[in-house]
Structure formats: C-alpha cells, structure tokens
mmCIF file of C-alpha atoms in Angstrom:
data_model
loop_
_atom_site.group_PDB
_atom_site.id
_atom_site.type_symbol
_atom_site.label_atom_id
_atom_site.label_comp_id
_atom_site.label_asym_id
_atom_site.label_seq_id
_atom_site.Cartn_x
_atom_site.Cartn_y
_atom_site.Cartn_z
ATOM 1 C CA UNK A 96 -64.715 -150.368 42.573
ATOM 2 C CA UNK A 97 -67.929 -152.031 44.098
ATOM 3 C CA UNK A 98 -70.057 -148.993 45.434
ATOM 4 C CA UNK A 99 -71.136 -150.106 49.075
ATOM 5 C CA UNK A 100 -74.950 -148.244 49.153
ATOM 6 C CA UNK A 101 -76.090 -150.778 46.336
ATOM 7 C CA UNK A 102 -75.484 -153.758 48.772
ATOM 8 C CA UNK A 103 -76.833 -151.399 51.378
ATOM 9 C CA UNK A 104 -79.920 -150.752 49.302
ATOM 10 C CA UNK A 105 -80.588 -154.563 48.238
ATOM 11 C CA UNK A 106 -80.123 -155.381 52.384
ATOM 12 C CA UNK A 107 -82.642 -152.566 53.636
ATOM 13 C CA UNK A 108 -85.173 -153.734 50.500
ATOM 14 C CA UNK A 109 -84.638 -157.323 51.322
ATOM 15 C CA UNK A 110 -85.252 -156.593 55.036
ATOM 16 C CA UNK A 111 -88.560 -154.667 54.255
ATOM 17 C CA UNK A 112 -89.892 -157.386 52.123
ATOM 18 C CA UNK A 113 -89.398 -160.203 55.238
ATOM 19 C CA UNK A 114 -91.044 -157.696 57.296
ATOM 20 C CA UNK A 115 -93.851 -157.491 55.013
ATOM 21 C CA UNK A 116 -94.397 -161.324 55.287
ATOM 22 C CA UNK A 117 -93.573 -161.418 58.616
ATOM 23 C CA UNK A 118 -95.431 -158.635 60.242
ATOM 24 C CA UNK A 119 -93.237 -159.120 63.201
ATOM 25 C CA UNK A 120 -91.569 -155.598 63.894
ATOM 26 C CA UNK A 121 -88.203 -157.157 63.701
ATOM 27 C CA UNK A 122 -86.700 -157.192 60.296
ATOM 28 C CA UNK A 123 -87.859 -153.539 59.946
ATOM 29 C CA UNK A 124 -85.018 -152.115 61.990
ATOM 30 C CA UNK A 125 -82.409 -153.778 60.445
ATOM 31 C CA UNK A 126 -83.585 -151.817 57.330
ATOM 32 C CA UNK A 127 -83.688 -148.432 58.744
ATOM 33 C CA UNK A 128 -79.987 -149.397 60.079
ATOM 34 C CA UNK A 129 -79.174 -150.670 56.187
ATOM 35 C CA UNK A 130 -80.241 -147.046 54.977
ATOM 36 C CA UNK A 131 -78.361 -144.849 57.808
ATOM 37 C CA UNK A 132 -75.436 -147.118 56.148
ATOM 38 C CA UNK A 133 -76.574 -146.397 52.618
ATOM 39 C CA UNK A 134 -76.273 -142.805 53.513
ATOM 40 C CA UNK A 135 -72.665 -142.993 55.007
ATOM 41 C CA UNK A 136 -71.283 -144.815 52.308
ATOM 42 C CA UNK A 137 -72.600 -141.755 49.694
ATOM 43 C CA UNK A 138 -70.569 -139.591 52.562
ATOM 44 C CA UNK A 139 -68.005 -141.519 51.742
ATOM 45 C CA UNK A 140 -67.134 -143.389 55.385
ATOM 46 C CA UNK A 141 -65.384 -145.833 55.682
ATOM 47 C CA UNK A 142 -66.827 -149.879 55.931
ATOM 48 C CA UNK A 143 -66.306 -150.277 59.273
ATOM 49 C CA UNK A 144 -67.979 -146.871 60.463
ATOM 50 C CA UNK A 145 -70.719 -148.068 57.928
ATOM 51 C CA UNK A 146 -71.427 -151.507 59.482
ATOM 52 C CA UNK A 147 -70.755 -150.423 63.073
ATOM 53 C CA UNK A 148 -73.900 -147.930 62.717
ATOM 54 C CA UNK A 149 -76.081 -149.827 61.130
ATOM 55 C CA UNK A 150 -75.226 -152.529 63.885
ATOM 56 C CA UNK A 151 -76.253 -149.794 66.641
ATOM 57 C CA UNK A 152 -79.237 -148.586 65.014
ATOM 58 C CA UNK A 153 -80.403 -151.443 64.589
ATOM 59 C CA UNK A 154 -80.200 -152.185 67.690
ATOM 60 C CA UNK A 155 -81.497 -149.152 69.291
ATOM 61 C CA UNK A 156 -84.413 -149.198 67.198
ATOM 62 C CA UNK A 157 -85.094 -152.597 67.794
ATOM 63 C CA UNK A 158 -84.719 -152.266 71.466
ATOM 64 C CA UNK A 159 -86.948 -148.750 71.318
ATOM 65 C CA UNK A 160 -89.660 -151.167 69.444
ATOM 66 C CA UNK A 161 -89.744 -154.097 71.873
ATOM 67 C CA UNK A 162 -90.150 -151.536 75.152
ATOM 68 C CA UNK A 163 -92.488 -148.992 73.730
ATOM 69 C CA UNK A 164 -94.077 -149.924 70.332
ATOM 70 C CA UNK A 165 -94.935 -153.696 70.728
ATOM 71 C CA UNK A 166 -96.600 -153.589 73.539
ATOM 72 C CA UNK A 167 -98.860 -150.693 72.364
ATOM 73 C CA UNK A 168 -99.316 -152.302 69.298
ATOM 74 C CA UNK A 169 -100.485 -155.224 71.797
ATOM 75 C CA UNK A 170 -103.030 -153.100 73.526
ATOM 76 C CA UNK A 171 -104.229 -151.579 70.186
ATOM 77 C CA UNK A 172 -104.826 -155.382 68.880
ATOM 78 C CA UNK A 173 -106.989 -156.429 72.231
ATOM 79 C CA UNK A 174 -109.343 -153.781 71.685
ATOM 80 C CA UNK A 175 -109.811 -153.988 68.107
ATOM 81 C CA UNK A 176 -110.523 -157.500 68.579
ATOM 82 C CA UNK A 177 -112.761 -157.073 71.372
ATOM 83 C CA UNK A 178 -114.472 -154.739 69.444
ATOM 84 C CA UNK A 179 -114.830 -156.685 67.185
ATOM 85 C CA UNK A 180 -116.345 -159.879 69.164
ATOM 86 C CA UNK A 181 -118.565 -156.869 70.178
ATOM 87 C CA UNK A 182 -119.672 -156.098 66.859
ATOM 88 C CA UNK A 183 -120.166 -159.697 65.772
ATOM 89 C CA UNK A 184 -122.453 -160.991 69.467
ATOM 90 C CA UNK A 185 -124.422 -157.764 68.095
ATOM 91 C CA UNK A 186 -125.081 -159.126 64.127
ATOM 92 C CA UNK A 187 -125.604 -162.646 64.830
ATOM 93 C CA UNK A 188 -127.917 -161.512 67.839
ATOM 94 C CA UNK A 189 -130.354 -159.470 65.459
ATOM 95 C CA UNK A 190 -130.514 -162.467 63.079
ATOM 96 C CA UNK A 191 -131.921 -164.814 65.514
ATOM 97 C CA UNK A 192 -135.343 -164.134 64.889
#
C-alpha cells in the first residue's frame, strides 16, 4: 500500500526548495498546505479530505500573504534600500578628498 505523507513530504520539500530559488512568497504556501496533508494522511483521512485541505490552505495562506505580508515585506525593502543609498552618498562622500 503506497503511504500518502511520503508523496506529501517530497511535494512540501520540493515546494520549499523552488521557494528558496525563487524568493517569491508563492511556492511556500503550497508547502505548508503539503504538510497539513502530510499530517492527515498519518490521521488516517481519506485522499480527498487530504487534497481538498491542502488546496484551501494553500490558498488561504497564499491569499493572507499577498494582502498583508507582501506588501510589508515591500515597505521593509524601500527602506533598507534607501538606507542603504544613504549609507553609500555618505562613504563615497568622505573619500572625495
């Protein structure tokens, strides 16, 4: 009998190493949903129950991500970056003799 939380495992590992390479906040969910499933299938749920919540959480936490994470993660990038304009007008200022 082919024990569903392997392929479950393999998805959510495959989906965190795209989101590595991708940085994009969007294959990341589909992993979280991939281990809710993993955990359903060790409670012994059925398939369908299995792939119908890792559909919704997936999509819930992708939908959470794109209204309240991304664009704070937005903000958080602008300021770093203007800091760091900041910090660079300042070096190449004091090396101008």
């Amino acid at each position: 009998m082919f024990s569903w939380w392997i392929a479950w495992l393999i998805i959510a590992v495959v989906m965190l190493v795209i989101e590595i390479a991708t940085t994009g906040l969007t294959t990341l969910w589909f992993a979280v949903g991939a281990l809710v499933a993993m955990v359903l299938d060790l409670c012994h749920a059925p398939l369908v129950a299995q792939i119908s919540v890792m559909a919704v959480i997936s999509a819930v936490c992708f939908t959470i991500s794109m209204i309240w994470i991304r664009p704070r993660l937005e903000e958080l990038r602008k300021k770093i970056l203007f800091t760091l304009l900041i910090i660079l007008i300042y070096r190449v200022g004091n090396a101008i003799p």
